[in-house]
Each structure stands twice: as C-alpha cells, then as structure tokens.
Short mmCIF file of C-alpha atoms in Angstrom, two decimals:
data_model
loop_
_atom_site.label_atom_id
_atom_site.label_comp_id
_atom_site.label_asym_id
_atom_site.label_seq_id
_atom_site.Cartn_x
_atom_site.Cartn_y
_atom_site.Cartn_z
CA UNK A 1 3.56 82.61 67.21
CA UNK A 2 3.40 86.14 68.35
CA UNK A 3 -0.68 86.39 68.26
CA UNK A 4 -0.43 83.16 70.24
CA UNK A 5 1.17 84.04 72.52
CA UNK A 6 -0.21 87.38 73.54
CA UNK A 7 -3.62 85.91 73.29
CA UNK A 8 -2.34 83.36 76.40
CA UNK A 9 -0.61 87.12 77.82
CA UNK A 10 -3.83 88.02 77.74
CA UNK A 11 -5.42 85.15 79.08
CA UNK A 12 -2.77 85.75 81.93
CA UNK A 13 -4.18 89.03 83.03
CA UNK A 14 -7.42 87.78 82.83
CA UNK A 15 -8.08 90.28 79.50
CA UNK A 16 -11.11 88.55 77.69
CA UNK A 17 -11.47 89.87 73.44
CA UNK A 18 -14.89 89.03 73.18
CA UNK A 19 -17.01 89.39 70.12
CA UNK A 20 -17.14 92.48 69.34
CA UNK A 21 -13.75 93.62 70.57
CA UNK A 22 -12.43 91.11 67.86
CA UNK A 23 -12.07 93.84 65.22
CA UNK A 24 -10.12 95.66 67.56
CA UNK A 25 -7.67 92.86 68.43
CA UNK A 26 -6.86 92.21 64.94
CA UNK A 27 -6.14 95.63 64.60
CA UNK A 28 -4.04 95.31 67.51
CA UNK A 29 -2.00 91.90 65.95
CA UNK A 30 -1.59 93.94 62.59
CA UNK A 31 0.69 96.19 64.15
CA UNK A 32 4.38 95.13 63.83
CA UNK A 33 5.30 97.08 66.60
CA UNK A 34 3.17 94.22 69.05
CA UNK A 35 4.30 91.47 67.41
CA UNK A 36 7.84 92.53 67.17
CA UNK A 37 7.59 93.08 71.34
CA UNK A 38 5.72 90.01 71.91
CA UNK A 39 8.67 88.26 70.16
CA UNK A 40 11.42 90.25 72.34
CA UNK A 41 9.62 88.79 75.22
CA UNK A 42 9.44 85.02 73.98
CA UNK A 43 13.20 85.32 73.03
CA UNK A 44 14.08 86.82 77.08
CA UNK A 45 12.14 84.16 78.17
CA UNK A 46 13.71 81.24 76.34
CA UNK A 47 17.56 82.97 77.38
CA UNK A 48 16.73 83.49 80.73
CA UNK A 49 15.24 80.06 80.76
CA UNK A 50 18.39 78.35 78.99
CA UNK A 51 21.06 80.87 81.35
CA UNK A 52 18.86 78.90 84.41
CA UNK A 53 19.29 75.66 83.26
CA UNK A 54 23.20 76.14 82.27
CA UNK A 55 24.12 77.80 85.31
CA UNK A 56 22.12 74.46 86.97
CA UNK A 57 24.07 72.33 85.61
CA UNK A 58 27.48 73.90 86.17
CA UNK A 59 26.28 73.56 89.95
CA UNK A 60 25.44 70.15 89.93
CA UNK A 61 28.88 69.42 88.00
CA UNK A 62 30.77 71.24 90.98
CA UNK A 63 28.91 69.47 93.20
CA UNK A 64 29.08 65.88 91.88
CA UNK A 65 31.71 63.53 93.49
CA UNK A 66 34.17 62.59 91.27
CA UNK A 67 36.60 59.87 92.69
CA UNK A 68 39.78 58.59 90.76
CA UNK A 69 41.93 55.94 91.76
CA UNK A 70 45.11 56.76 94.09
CA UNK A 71 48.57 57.02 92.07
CA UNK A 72 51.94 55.95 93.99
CA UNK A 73 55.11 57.76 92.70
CA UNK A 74 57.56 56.19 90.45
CA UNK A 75 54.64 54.03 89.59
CA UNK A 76 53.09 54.47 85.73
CA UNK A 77 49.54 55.83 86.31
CA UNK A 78 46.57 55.80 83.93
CA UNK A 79 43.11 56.87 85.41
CA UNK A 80 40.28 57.63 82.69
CA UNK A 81 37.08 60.14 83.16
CA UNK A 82 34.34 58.05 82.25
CA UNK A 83 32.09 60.29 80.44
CA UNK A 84 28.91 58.36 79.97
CA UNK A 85 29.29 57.14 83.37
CA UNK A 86 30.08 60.36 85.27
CA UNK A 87 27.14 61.47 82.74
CA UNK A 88 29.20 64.69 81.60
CA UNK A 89 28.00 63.69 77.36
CA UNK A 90 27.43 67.54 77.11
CA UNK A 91 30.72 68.01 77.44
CA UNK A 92 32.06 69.27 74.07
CA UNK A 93 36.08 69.71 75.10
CA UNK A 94 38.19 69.01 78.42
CA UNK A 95 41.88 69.88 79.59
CA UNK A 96 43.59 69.71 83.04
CA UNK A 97 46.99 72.44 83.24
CA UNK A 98 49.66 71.93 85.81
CA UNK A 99 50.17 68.01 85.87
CA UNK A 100 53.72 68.19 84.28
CA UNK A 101 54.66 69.23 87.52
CA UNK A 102 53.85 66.07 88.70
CA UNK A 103 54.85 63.57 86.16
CA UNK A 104 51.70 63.28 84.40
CA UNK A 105 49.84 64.33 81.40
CA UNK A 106 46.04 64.35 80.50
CA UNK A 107 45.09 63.10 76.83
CA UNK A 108 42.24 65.06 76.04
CA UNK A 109 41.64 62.62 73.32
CA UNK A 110 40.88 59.34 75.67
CA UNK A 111 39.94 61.85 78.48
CA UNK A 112 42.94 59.82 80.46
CA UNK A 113 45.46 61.17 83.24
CA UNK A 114 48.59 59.23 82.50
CA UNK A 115 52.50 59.27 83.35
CA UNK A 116 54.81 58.37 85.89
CA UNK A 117 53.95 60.47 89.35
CA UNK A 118 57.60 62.63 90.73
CA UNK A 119 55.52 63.81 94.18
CA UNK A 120 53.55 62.27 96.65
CA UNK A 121 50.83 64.54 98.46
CA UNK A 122 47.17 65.25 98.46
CA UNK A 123 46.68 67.38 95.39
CA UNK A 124 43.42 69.46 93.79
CA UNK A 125 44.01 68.90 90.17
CA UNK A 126 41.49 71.87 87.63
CA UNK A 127 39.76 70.03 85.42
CA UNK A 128 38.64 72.55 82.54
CA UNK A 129 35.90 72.13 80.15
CA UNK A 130 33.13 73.45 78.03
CA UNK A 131 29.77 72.31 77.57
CA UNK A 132 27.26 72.32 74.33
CA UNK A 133 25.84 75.77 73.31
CA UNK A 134 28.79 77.57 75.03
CA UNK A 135 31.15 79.47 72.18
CA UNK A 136 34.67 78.89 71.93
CA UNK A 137 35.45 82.31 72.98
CA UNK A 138 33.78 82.09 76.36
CA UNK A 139 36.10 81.18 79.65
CA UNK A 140 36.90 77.94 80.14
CA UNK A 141 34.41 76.01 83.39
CA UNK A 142 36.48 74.40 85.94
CA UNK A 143 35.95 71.49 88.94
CA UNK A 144 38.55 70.68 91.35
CA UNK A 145 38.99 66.92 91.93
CA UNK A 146 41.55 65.34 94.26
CA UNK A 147 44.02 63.47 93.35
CA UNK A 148 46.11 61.14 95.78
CA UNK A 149 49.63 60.32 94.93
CA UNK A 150 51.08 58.10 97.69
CA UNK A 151 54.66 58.06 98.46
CA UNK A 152 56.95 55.26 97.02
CA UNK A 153 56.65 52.54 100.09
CA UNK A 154 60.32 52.14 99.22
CA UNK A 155 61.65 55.47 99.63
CA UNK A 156 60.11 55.60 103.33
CA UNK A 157 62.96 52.84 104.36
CA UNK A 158 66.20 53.89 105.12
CA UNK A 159 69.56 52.60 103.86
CA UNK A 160 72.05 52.99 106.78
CA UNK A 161 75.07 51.71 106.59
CA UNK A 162 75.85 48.97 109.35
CA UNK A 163 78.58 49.72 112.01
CA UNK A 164 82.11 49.12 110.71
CA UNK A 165 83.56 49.16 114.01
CA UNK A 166 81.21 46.45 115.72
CA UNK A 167 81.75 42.77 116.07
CA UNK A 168 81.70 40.26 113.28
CA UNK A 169 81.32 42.98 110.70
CA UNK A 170 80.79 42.21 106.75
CA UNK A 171 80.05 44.12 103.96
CA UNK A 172 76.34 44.97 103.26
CA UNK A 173 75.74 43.92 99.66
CA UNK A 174 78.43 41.83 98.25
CA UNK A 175 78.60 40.26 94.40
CA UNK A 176 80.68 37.05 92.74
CA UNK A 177 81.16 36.08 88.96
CA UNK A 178 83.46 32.95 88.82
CA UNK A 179 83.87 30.36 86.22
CA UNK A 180 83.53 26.23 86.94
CA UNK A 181 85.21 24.60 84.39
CA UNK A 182 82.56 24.60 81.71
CA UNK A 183 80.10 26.46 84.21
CA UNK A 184 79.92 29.77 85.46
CA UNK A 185 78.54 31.18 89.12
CA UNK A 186 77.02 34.26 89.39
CA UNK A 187 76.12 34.71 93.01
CA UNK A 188 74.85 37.79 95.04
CA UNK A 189 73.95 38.68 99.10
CA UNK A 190 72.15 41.51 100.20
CA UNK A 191 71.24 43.22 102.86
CA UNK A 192 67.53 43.34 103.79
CA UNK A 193 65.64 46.61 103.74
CA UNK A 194 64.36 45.57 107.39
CA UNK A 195 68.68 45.42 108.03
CA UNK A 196 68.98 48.80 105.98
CA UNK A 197 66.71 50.42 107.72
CA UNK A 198 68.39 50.36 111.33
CA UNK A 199 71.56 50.28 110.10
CA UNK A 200 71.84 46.05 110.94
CA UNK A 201 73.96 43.86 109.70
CA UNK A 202 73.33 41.13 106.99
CA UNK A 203 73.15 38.03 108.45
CA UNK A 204 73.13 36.09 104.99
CA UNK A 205 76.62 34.86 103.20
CA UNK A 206 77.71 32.14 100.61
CA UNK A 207 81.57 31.12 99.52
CA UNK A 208 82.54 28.70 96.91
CA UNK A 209 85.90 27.15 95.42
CA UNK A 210 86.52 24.91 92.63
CA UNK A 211 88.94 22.42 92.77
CA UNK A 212 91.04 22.79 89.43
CA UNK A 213 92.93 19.72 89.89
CA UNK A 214 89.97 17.67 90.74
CA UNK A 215 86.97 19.44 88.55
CA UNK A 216 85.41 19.89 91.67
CA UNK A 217 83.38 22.57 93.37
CA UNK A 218 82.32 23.13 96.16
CA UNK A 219 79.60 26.17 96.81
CA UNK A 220 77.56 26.90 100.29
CA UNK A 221 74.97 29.05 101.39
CA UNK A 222 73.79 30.17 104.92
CA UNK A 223 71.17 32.30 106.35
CA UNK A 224 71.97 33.45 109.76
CA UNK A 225 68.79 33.75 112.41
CA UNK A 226 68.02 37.00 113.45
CA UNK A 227 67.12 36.12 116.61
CA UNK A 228 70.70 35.10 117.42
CA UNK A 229 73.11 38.30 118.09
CA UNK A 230 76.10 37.02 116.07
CA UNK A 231 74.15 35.28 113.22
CA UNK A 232 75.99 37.36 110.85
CA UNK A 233 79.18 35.43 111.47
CA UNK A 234 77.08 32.07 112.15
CA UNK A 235 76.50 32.32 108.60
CA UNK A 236 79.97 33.01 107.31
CA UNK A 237 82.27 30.81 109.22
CA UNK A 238 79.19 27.95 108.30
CA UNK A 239 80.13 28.45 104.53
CA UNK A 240 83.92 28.85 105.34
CA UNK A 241 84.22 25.77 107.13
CA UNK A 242 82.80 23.58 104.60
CA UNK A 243 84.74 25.16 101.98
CA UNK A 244 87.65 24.23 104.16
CA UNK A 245 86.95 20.72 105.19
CA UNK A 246 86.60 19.58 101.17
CA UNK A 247 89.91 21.79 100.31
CA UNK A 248 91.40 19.79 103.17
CA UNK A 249 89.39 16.29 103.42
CA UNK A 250 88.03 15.33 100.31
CA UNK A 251 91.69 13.54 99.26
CA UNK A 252 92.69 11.80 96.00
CA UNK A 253 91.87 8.76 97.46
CA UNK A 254 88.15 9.30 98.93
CA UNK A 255 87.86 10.99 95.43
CA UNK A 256 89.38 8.00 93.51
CA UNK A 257 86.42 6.10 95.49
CA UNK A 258 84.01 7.95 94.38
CA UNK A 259 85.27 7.59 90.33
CA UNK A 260 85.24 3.84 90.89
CA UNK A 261 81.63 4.19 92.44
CA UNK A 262 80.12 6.41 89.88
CA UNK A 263 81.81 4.10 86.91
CA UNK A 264 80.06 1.55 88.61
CA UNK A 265 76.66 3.07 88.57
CA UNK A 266 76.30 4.37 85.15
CA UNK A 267 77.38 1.61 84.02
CA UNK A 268 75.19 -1.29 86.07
CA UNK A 269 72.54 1.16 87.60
CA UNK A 270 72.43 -1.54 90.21
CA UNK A 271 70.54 -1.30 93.68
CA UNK A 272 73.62 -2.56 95.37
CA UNK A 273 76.04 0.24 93.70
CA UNK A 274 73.03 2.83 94.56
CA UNK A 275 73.28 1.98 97.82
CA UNK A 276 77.25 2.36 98.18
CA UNK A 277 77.06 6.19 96.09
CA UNK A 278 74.11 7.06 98.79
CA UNK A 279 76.55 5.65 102.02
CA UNK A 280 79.03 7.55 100.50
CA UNK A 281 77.00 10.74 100.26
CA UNK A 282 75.68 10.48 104.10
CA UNK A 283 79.47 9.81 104.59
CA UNK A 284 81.41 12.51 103.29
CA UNK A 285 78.47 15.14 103.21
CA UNK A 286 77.52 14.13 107.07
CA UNK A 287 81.03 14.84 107.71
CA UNK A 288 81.04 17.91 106.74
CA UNK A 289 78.32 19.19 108.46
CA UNK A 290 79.26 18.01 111.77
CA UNK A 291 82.77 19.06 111.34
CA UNK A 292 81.32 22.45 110.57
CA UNK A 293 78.95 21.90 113.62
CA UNK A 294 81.96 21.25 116.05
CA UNK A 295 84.08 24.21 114.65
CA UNK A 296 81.35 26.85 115.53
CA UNK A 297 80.97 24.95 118.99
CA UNK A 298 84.98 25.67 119.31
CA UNK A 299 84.83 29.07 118.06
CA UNK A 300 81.69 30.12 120.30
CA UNK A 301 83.47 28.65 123.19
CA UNK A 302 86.53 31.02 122.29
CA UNK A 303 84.48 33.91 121.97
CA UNK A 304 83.10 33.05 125.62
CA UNK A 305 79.52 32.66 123.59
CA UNK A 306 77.00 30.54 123.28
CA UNK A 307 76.69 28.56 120.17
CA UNK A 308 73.01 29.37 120.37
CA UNK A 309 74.38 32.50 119.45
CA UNK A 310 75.93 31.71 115.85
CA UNK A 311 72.34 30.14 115.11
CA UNK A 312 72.52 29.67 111.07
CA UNK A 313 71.16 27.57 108.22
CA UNK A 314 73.35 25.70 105.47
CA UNK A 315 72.64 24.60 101.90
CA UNK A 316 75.79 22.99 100.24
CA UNK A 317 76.49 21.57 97.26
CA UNK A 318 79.40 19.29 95.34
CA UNK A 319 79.19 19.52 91.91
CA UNK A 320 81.98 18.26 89.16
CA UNK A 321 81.64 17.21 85.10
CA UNK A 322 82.02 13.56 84.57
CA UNK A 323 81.92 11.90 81.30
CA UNK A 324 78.22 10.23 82.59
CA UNK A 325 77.52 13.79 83.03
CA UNK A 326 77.01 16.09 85.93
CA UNK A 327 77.39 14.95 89.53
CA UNK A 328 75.47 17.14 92.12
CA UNK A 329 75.81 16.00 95.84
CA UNK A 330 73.76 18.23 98.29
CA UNK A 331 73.10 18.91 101.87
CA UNK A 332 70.82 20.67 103.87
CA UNK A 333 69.69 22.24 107.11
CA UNK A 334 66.83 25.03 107.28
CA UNK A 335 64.46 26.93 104.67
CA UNK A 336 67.29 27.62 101.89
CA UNK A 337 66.10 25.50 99.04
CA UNK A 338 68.81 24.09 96.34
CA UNK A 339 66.81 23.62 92.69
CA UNK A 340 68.15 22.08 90.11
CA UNK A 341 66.77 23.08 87.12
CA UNK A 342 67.30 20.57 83.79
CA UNK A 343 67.98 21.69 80.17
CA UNK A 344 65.66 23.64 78.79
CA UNK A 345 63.93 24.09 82.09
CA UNK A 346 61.93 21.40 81.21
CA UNK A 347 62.13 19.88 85.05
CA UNK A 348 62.85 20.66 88.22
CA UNK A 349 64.28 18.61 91.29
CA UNK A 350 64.85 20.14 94.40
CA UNK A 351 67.92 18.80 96.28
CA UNK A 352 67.38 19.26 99.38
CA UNK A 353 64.16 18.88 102.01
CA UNK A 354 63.35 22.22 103.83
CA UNK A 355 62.86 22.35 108.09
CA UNK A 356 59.39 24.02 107.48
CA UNK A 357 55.62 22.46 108.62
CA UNK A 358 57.39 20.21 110.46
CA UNK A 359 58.77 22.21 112.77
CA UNK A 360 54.99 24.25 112.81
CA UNK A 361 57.08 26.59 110.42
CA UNK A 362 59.85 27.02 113.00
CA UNK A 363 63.45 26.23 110.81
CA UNK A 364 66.70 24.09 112.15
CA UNK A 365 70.64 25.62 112.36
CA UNK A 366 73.57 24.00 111.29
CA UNK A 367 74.49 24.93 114.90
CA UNK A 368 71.41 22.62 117.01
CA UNK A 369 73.29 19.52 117.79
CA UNK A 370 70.16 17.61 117.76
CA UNK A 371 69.70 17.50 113.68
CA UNK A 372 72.64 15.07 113.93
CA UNK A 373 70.60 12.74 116.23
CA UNK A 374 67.55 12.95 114.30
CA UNK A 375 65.88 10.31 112.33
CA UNK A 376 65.21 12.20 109.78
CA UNK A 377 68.89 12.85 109.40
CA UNK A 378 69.14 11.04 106.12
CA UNK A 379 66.92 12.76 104.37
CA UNK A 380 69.19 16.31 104.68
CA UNK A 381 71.08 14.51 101.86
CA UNK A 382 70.59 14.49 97.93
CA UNK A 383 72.51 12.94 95.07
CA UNK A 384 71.79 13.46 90.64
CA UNK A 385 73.58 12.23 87.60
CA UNK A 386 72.41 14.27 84.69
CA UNK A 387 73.54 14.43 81.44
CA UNK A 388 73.15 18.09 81.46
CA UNK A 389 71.47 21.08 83.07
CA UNK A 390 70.39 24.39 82.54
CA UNK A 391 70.34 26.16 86.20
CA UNK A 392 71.45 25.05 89.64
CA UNK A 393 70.34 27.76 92.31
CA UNK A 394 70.99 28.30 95.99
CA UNK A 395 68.83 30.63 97.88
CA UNK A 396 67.66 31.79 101.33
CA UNK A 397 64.38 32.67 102.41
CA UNK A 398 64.90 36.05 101.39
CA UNK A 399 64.54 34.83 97.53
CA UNK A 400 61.79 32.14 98.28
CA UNK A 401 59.41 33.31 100.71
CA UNK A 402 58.57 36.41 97.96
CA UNK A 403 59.51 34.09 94.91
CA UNK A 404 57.45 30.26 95.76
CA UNK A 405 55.70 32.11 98.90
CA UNK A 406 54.72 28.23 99.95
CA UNK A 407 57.18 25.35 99.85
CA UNK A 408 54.96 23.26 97.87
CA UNK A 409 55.46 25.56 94.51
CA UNK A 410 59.18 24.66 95.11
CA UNK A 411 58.21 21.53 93.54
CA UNK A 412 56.09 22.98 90.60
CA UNK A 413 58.30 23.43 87.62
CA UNK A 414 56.12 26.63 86.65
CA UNK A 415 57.07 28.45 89.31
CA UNK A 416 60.72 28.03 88.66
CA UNK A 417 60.18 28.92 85.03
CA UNK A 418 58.20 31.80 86.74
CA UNK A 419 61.66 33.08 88.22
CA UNK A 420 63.41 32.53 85.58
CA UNK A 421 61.33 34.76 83.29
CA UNK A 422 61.36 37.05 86.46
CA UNK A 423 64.91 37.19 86.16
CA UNK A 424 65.06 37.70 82.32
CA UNK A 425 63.12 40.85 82.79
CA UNK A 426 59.48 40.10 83.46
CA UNK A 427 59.43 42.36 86.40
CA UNK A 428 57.68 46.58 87.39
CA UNK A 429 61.62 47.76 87.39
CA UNK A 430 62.60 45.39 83.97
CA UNK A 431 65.72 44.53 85.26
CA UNK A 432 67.01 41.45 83.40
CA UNK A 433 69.86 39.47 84.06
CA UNK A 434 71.74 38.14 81.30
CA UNK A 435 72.50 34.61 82.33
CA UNK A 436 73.00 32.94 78.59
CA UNK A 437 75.91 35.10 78.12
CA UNK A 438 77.22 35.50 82.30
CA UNK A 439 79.80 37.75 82.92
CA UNK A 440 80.99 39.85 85.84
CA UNK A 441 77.88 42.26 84.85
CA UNK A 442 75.62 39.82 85.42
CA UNK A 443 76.38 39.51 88.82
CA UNK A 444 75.56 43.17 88.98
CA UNK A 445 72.58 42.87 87.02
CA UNK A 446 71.89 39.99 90.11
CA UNK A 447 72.16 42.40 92.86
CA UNK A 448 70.04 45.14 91.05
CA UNK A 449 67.27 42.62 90.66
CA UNK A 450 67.36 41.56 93.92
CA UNK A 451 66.05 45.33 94.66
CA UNK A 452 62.48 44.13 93.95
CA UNK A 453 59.61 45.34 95.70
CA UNK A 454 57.58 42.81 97.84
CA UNK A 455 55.13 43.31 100.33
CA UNK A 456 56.03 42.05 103.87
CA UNK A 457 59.46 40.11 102.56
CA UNK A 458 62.46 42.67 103.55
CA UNK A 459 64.72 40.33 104.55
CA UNK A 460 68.35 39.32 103.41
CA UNK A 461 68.05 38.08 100.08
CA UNK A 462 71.01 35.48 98.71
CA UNK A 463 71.02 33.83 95.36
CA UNK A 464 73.93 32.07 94.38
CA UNK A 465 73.11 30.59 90.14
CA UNK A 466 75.26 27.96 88.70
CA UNK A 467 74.87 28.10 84.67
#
C-alpha cells in the first residue's frame, strides 16, 4: 500500500522513476522510515476525510426540518421519530432531557414522546444523540425541534357565576335522584359553557312528581330560547305548570277512565278502543299544554311582559306500572326529543316529533299560540304499552345536537346504544354513570358527564333518565 501510493505521490509532482532510476527507488521503498511516513499520510488523509464527512452530516441533521404533530394539554400525547423516514439509521442512541416539566416522557426504546402535556406554549425541545463511529465517551450531538402544546380549548372559557340579584334567577347546575315506584330518575341541568362564560343564566329546567296514591308520574322538560330575555323562567314555570295541572286535574275519575280504557285495550286490541286511548291522550295531554300556555300568557301579562318573552320548549311525559305493563303518554313542542329505549336496548321509539326541517330548522315554544291551531297539532302527542323497558330519557338540544347531531339518528337504535355506552364510560374523560345500580351518586356522576367536550355545542345541556 505504501509503495503505491507514493508511486501515485510521485506521479502527483510529476516525478517520473524511469529505468535506470529503478534501483534507486527500491532502495528508496526499502526504507521503513518512507513507508512508515507514507502510511502517516494515508491515515491523516482518511481522518481528515471521515472528520469532513461527520461534521457534514451533523450540519445537514441541524438543518433538516423535523415536524411533529401539535399536543393540547390535558390531552395524552404520543408522537414517534421515524427513523428510516427522517433517514437518521446512523443513529446509534437518542434522549430528549427536560420534558417532565411538561408532562411528558421520551422512550428511547420506541424513539416516542409520550404523556399527558401540564403547559401550553411554543417550546424548543433538545433532542440528543450519537451517531456510528462516535465513542461513548464523546459529548452528546443535539437538534432543537419545536414542539407545540396548545392550550386546553376548555380552560380558555370562563365559569362565572350568574347574577343572584337579577330577575328570574335559578341555580346554575342543579341535580335530582328520585325513586318511581319500581323506577328510579336520575335527572341533571346545566349551565352551558357559552352561559358560563358571561356569567348568563341557564335557560334549561325539568321538575317531576309521582303520584303515590295513583302510581303516577308525571316528569317535564323545557329549554328556554335564548333569544327571549326571560327564557330562563319560560322554562321553569313551563315544567311547573304541568306538574301542577296533573297534581290538580288528573282526578280519580278521569283516572278511573283511563283503567277502564287501558283494560279494554290489552285485552281486545281493538281499532275502536285505540281510538278512544288516543282521544283521550289529545284530551288530557292537549289540556295540559294549553293550560300551561294560558298561565304564562297570565303571568307575562303580570309582569307587564310580553309572552314572546318567556319563549320555551316542553317535552312531558305520564308514565305509571300497570299490570299490561308500562303506560307512557307524551307530549311535545320544540327540539327536546323523549326516547324510549326497550329492554335490553334492543329498540328504540321516540315519543315525540321534533319542530326541526319543518320549520327550515327554526323550533316552536310552548308559548306561540299558533301550535294549538295547527294541523299538525295531533301529531305533538304519543302513547306505548310495553311490557317492560330499559331507559326512558328526556333531553334538550344541549344533549342531542352533540349526541344524534341530525334528527334522523334519533331514530337509529345504534346511536342510542351509542349514548348509552357513552354514558357507561366510553368517553376522553371516562366518566361513567352507574345507572344499573342508580343512586343519589349517579346523579352526580350525570352532571360530571355532562362536562364533555364538543366542538361548537356549549349550550345548556338537560338530561332527565328514567330506569
């Protein structure tokens, strides 16, 4: 190797050995001294050749672009270097310090960032490595690459606590647990973030009674418009009044008729006897409503408001154990669906029709007198004998819109089996809510869930479960 390559040194400096200088030459090769020198050089050459070519690549690894995905905090995070891909196989070890800081870790042995990010800012995280022929003992290379960790999108709304003092006030979040003779309700209203965040009030409420002496109860749910100033009471006195006409109207006697009635159909089943449960249905239930109607027209009046201003929904329900099995009477004005869900969840029926696409997605109020002229009037009203059931739920559009997101999935039995795994725990914050076993807890457990995260749906959010 050595005569080699001082015979192309040579060559170099344009030093011809010709024939009779050959003698000479391999005199001059037979000396160590040469050879050793010539192989000083080769050896210089190949380090200051390989120190070139290292400290070439540790510039083009500082200035490659290395992009991992944004992390959002209280989120769990996992972003992976892709060795092959980022084309770093020379790498022989790699470490990033400092993320505990942060929440997260790095697993040299996946070459993954992982954790749960505490802080949200624009950070320049040291990734640290060493490539092929470098010794253990030498410093450590490093590359800065950002890393993004955006702030919780629920920690930038506020929770302000609405106005005590003003008009029509009512608790923010509020929470029921009640048993119904063999059933239980578990019910809970809350305040929208879009309410939270300016300190508003909720305009959402539900009330409920159960008739010991009877069997009966009687549960309602109402979702006061926004646009209407005093919505928020809208909403209550809607519930209240309905729970007050059946405490006060629905006698022994109407309730004896109904007994006869129902006797009547589960035993016969007959059109004619159909007919007489459904008049009686439109009767009573169509009572209701318009009583309720005509008591927020009084109570506007008395206020010296319009009843434009009390602008509400209503979803209510009569529901009572009968040796045929369960009656369920319903009634309904607005987007608050009522879904009866049948043992086992193996079908759904919902009980009422919603005021949406009709309306070109505009909703109707317990408090528009023209609902009572309407055609379609009929149709607000909804009657089931079942032998048994596993869920009957009242909700507002607080619960739906995020939950069905279209009406027509209201009718789809997965999607109500969707919610009901949703609620047992299949959600990012695996908050489940025990409703085999209900209890005042659960109620709790109801309001925590209700603290999901949904893009673009922060309004109230009522749920009212019969199981």
């Amino acid at each position: 190797m050595g005569k080699t390559y001082i015979q192309q040194l040579f060559k170099a400096y344009n030093i011809t050995v010709d024939a009779g200088r050959q003698q000479l030459f391999e005199e001059f090769m037979s000396d160590e001294r040469n050879i050793l020198a010539a192989e000083q050089i080769i050896t210089n050459q190949r380090l200051l050749m390989d120190t070139w070519q290292f400290k070439n690549r540790l510039a083009d690894i500082q200035q490659q672009q290395v992009v991992i995905p944004n992390a959002t905090v209280g989120k769990a995070y996992t972003a992976r270097f892709d060795f092959a891909q980022l084309k770093w196989e020379d790498f022989t070890w790699s470490g990033i310090n400092g993320l505990e800081d942060i929440g997260l870790a790095y697993d040299t042995a996946t070459a993954e960032i992982k954790g749960t990010p505490v802080k949200s800012g624009d950070f320049k995280i040291r990734l640290q490595y060493r490539l092929q022929g470098q010794a253990e003992e030498t410093p450590l290379n490093e590359k800065l690459v950002s890393l993004v960790i955006n702030p919780n999108p629920r920690s930038l709304w506020k929770d302000l606590p609405s106005d005590r003092e003003g008009a029509f006030w009512k608790e923010d979040n509020v929470t029921a647990f009640a048993p119904l003779g063999d059933k239980h309700l578990v019910a809970a209203s809350k305040r929208g973030r879009s309410h939270a965040n300016t300190g508003a009030y909720r305009d959402d409420d539900f009330a409920f009674t159960h008739l010991a002496d009877s069997g009966w109860s009687i549960l309602a749910v109402a979702d006061g418009a926004g646009s209407a100033i005093a919505s928020r009471e809208g909403s209550r006195l809607a519930c209240n009044y309905i729970i007050d006409y059946f405490e006060k109207e629905f006698s022994p006697a109407l309730q004896a008729d109904f007994d006869a009635l129902l006797a009547e159909y589960a035993t016969t089943g007959s059109d004619a006897t159909q007919k007489k449960l459904t008049r009686f249905v439109y009767d009573i239930l169509g009572a209701a409503a318009f009583t309720t109607h005509k008591k927020l027209d009084e109570f506007a009046g008395g206020q010296g408001m319009s009843l434009k201003d009390f602008h509400s929904t209503l979803i209510f329900v009569l529901l009572k154990k009968y040796v045929h099995g369960y009656v369920i009477m319903s009634f309904g004005v607005g987007d608050c669906p009522i879904g009866l869900v049948h043992t086992g969840a193996s079908d759904i029926t919902l009980m009422n029709r919603l005021d949406v696409g009709e309306f070109g997605g505009g909703t109707r109020f317990i408090t528009m007198p023209e609902i009572f002229k309407s055609d379609t009037f009929a149709t607000r009203f909804g009657f089931k004998l079942v032998p048994g059931f596993s869920y009957l739920m009242l909700m507002t559009d607080g619960i739906y819109d995020p939950k069905f997101e279209v009406e027509a999935n209201l009718d789809r039995l997965s999607a109500w089996q969707s919610l009901l795994a949703d609620l047992g725990g299949q959600n990012d914050d695996r908050i489940q809510v025990t409703l085999d076993a209900p209890s005042e807890d659960t109620a709790r457990q109801l309001a925590a869930w209700m603290d999901f995260w949904s893009p673009g749906n922060h309004d109230d959010r009522t749920l009212m479960i019969i199981c």
